[in-house]
Coordinates of N, CA and C and ligand atoms in Angstrom, one line a residue:
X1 N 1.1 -5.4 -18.2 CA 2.5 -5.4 -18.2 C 3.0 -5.1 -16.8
X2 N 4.0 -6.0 -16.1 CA 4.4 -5.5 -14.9 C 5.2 -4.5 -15.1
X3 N 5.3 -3.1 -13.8 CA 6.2 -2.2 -14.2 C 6.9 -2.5 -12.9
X4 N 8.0 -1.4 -12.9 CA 9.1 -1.2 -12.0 C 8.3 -1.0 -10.6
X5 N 8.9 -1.5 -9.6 CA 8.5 -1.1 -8.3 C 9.5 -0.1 -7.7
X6 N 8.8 1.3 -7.7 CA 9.6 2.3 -6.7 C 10.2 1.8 -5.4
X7 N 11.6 1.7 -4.9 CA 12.0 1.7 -4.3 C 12.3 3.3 -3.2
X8 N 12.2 2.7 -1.6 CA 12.5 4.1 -0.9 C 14.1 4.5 -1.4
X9 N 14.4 5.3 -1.6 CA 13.9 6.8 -1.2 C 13.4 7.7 -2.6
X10 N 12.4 6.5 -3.3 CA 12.0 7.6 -4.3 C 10.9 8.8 -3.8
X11 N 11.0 9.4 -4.6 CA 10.6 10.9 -3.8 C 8.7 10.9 -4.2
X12 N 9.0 9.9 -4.9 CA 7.0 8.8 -5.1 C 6.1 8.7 -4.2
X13 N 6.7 7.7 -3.7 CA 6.6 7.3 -2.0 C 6.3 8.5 -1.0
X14 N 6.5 9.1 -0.6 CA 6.3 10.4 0.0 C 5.5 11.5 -0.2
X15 N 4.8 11.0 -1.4 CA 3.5 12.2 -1.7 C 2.2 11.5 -1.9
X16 N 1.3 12.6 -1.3 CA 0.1 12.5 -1.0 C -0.7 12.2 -2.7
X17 N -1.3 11.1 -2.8 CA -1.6 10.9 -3.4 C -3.0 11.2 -4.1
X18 N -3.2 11.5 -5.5 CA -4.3 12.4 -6.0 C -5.7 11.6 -6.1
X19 N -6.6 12.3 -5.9 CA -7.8 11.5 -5.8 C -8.4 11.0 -7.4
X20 N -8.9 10.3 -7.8 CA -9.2 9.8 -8.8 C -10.6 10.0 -9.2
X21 N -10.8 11.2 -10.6 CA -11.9 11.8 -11.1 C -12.7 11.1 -12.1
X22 N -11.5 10.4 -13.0 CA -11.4 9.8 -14.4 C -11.4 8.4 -14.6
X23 N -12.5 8.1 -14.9 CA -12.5 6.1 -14.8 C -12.5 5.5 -15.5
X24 N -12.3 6.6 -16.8 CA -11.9 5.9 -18.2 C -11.0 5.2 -18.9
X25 N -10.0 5.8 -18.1 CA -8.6 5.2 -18.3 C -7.6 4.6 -17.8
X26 N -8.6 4.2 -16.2 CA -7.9 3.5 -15.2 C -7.6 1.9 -15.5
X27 N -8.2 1.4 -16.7 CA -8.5 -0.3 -16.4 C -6.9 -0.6 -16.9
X28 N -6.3 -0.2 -17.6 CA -4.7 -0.3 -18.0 C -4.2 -0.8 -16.7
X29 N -3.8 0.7 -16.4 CA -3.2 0.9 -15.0 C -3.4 -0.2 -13.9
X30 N -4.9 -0.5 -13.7 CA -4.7 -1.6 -12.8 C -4.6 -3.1 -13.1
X31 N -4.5 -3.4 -14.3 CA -4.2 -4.4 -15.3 C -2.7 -4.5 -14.5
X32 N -1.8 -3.4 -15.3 CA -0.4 -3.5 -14.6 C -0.1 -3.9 -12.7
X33 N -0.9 -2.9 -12.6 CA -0.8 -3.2 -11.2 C -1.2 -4.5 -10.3
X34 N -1.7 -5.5 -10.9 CA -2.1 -6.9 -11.3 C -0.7 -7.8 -11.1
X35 N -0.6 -7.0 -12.5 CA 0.3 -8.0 -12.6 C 2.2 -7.6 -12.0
X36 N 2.1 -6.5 -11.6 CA 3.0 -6.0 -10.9 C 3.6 -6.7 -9.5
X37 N 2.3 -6.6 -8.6 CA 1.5 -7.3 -7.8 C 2.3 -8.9 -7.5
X38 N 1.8 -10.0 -8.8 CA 2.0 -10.9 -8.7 C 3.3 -11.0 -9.2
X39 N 4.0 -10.6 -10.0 CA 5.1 -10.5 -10.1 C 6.1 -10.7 -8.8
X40 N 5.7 -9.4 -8.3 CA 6.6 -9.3 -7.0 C 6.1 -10.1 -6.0
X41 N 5.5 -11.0 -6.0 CA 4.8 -12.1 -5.1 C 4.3 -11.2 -4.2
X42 N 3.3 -10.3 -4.2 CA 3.2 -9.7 -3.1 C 1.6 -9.5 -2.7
X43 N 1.3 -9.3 -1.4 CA -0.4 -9.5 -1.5 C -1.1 -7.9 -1.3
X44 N 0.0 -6.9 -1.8 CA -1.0 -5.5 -2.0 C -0.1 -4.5 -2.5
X45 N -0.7 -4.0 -3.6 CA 0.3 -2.8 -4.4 C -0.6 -1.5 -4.4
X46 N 0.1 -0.6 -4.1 CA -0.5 0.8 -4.1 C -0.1 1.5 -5.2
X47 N -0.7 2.5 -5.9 CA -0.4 3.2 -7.2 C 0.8 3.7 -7.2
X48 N 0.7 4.3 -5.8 CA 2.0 5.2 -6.2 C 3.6 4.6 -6.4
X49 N 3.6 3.3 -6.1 CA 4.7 2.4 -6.0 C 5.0 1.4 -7.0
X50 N 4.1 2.0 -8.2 CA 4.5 1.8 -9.4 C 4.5 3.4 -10.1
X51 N 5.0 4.2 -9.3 CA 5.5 5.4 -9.7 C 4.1 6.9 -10.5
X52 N 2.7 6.2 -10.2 CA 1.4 6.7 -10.2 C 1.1 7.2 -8.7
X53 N 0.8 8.8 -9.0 CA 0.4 9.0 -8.0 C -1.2 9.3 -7.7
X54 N -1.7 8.3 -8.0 CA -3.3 8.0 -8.1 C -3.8 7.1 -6.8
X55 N -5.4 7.3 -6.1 CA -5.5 7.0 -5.0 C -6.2 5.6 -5.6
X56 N -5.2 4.6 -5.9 CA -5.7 3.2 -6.2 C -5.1 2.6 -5.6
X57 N -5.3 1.3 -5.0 CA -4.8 -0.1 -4.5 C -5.6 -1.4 -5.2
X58 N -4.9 -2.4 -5.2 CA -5.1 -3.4 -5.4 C -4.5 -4.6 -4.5
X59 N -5.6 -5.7 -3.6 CA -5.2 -6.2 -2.8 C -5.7 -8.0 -3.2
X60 N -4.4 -8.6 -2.6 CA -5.4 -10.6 -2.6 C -5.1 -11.0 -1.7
X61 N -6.2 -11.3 -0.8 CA -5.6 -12.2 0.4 C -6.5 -13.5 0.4
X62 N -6.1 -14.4 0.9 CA -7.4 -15.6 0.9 C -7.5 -15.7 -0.5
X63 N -7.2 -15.6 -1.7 CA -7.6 -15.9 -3.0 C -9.2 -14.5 -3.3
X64 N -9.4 -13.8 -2.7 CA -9.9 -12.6 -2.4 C -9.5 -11.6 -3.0
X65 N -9.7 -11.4 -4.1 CA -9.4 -10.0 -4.6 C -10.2 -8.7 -4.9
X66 N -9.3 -7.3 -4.2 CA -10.0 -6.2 -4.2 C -9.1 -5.5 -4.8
X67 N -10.0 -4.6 -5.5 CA -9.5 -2.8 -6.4 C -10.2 -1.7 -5.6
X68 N -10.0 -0.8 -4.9 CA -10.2 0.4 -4.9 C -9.4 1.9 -4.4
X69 N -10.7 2.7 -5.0 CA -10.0 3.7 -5.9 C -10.7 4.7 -4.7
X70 N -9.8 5.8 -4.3 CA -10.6 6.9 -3.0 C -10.6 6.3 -1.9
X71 N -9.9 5.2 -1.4 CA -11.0 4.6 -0.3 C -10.2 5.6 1.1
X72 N -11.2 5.3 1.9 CA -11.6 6.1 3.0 C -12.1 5.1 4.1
X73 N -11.0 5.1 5.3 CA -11.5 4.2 6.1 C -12.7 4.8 7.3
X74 N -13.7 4.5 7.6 CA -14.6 5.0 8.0 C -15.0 4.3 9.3
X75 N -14.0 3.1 9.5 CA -14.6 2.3 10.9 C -13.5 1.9 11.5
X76 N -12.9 1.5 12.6 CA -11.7 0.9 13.3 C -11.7 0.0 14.4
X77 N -11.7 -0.7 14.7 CA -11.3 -1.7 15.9 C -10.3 -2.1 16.1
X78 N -10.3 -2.7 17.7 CA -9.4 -2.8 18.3 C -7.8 -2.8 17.5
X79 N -7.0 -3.4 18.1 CA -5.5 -3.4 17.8 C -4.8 -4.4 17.5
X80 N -3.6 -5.1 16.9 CA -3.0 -5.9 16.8 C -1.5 -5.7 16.3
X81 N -0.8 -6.4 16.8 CA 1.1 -6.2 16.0 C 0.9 -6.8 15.9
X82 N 1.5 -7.0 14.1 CA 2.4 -7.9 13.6 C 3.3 -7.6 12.8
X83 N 4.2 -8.3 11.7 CA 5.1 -8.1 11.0 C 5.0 -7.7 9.8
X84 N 5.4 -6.4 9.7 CA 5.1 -6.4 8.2 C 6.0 -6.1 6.8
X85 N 6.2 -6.6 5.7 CA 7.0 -6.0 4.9 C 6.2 -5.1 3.7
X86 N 7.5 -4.6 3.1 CA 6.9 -3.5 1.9 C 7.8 -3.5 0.2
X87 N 6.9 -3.8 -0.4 CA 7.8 -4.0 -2.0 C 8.5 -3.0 -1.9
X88 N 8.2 -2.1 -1.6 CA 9.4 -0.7 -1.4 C 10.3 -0.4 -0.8
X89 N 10.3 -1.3 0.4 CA 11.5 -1.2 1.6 C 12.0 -2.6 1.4
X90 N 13.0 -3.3 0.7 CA 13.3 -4.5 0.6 C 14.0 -5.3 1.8
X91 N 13.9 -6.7 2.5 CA 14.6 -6.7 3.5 C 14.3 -6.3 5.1
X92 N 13.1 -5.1 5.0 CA 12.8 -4.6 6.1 C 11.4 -5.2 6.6
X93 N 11.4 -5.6 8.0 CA 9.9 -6.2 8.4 C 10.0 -5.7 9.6
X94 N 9.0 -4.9 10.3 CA 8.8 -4.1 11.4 C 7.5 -4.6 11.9
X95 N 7.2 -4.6 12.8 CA 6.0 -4.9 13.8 C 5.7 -3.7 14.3
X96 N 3.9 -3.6 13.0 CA 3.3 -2.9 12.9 C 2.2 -3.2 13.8
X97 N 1.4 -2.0 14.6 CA 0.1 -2.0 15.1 C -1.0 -1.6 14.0
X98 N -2.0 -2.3 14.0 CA -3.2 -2.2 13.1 C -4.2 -2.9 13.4
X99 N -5.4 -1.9 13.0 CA -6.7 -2.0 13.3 C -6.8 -3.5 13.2
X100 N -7.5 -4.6 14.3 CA -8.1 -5.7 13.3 C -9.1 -5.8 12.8
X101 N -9.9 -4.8 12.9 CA -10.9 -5.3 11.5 C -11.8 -3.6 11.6
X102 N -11.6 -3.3 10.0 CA -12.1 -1.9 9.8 C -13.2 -2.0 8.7
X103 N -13.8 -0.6 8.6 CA -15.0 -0.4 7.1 C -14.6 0.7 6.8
X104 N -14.3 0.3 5.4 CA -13.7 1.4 4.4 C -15.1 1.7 2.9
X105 N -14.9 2.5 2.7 CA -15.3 3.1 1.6 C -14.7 3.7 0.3
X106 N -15.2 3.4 -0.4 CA -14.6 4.4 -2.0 C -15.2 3.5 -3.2
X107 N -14.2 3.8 -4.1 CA -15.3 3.3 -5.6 C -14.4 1.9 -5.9
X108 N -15.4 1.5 -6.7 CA -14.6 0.2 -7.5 C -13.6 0.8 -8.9
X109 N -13.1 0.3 -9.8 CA -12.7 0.5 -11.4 C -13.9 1.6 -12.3
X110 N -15.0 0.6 -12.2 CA -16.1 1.5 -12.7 C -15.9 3.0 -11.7
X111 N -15.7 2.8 -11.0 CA -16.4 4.4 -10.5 C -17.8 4.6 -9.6
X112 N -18.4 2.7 -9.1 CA -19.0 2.9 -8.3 C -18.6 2.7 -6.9
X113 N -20.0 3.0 -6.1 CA -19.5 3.2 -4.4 C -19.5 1.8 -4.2
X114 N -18.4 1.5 -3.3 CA -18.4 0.1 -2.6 C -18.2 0.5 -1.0
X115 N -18.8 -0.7 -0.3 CA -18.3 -0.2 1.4 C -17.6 -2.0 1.8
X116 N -16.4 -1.6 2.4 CA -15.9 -3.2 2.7 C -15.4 -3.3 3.8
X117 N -15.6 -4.5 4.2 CA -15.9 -5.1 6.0 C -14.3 -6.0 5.9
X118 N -13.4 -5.8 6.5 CA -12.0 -6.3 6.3 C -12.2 -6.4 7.9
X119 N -11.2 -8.0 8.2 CA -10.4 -8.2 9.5 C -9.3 -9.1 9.0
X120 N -8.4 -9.4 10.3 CA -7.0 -10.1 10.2 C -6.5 -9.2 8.9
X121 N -5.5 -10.7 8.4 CA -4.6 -9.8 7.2 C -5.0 -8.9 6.5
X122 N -6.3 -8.9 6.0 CA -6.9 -8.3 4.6 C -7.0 -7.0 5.5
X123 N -7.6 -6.5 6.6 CA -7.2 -5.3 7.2 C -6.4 -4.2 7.5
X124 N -5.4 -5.5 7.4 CA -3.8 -4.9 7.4 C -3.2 -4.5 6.4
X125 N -3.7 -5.2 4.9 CA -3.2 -4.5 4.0 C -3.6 -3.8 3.9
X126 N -5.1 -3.7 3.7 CA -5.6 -2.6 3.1 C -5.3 -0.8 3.8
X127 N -4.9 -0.9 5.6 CA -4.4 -0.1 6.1 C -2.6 0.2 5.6
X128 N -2.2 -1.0 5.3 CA -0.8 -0.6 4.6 C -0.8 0.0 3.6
X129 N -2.0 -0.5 2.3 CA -1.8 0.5 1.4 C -2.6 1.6 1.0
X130 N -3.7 1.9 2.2 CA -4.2 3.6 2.2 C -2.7 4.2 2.7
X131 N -1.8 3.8 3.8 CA -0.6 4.8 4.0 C 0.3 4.9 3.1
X132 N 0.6 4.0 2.0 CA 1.0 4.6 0.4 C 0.6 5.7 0.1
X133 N -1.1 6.0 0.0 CA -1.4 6.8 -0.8 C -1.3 8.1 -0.1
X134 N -0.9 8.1 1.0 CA -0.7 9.3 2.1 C 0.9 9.7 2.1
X135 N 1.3 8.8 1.5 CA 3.3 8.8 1.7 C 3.2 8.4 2.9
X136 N 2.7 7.9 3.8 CA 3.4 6.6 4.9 C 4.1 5.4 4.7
X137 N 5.1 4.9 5.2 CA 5.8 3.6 4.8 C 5.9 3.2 6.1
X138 N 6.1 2.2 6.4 CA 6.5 0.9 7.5 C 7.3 2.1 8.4
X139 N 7.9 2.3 8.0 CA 9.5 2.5 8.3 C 9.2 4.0 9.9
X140 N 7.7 4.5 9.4 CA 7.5 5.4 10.1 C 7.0 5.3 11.2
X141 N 6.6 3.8 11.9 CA 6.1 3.8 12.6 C 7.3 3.4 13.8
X142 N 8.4 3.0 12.9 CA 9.2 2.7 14.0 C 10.4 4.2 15.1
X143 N 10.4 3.9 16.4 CA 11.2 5.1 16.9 C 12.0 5.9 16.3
X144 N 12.1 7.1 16.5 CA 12.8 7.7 16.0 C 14.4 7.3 15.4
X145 N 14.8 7.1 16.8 CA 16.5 6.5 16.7 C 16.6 5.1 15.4
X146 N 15.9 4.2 15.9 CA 15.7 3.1 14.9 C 15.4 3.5 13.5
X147 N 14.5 4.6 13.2 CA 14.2 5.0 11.9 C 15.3 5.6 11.3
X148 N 16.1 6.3 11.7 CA 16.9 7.0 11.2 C 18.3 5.8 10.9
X149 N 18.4 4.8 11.5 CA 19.2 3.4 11.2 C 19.0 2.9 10.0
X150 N 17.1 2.6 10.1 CA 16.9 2.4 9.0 C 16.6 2.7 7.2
X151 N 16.7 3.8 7.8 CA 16.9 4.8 6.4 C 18.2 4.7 5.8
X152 N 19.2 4.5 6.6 CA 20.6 4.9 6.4 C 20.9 3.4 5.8
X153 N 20.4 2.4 6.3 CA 20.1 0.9 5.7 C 19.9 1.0 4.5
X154 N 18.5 1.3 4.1 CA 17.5 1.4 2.9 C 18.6 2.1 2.1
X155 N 19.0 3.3 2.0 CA 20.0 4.2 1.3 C 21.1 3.4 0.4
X156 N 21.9 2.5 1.3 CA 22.8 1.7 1.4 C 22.3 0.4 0.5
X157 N 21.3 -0.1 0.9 CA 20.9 -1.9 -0.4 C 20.4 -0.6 -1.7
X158 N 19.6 0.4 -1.1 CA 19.6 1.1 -2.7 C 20.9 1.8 -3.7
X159 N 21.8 1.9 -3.0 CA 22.8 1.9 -4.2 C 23.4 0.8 -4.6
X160 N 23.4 -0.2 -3.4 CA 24.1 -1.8 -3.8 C 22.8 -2.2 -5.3
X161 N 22.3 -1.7 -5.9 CA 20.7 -2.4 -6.0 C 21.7 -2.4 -8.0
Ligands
ZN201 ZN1 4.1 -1.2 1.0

């Protein structure tokens, strides 16, 4: 079932997200997050932005699809900007710097270890949606003066909403 996508300034978004003990009861959840996901045409959803504060993501790039749960990036190279949007900041696309191509670690659904080799896009999400599970958004990377524009923006289509 797709659920609601938290919008900023839910107070969701902003917290550090819990690590994941129990793998019993996760296959729902990312069922939803699936189809949440596709719903919102979008190519990576973080738990907490369907209002779960659990350390899951689910990503599709290339017709490529990954789930995981804990991950931990463990490798980084060089740099890249580009544009990025966020189901949670509607409207807003900032030019983000990000690793291009990192190795990450954590478990699959089951609960076993996976280690994954990402470059280009698929890098980028998957660095977009570890900063979900930390409460980072887009919005942070941009300067101070600009951020504070932008918030006052976000505020503003969220009550028009
Ligand atoms: Zn996002």
């Amino acid at each position: 079932m797709a659920r609601e996508i938290k919008i900023f300034p839910d107070y969701i978004l902003r917290e550090k997200a819990a690590e994941v003990e129990e793998f019993n009861d996760i296959g729902d959840l990312i069922e939803d997050m699936w189809e949440t996901m596709y719903t919102c045409k979008g190519i990576g959803l973080a738990a907490p932005q369907i209002g779960i504060g659990k350390r899951i993501f689910v990503a599709e790039v290339d017709q490529k699809k990954l789930i995981m749960v804990n991950p931990v990036i463990v490798h980084k190279e060089d740099e890249e900007l580009m544009e990025e949007g966020c189901l949670s900041l509607p409207e807003i696309y900032l030019p983000i710097p990000r690793a291009s191509f990192i190795e990450v670690e954590g478990l699959n659904e089951k609960g076993e270890r996976i280690r994954v080799e990402a470059e280009g896009l698929l890098s980028r999400v998957i660095q977009h949606e570890i900063d979900h599970l930390e409460g980072v958004l887009i919005i942070d990377y941009a300067r101070p003066a600009k951020r504070v524009k932008l918030e006052k923006l976000l505020k503003e289509l969220n009550r028009r909403r």
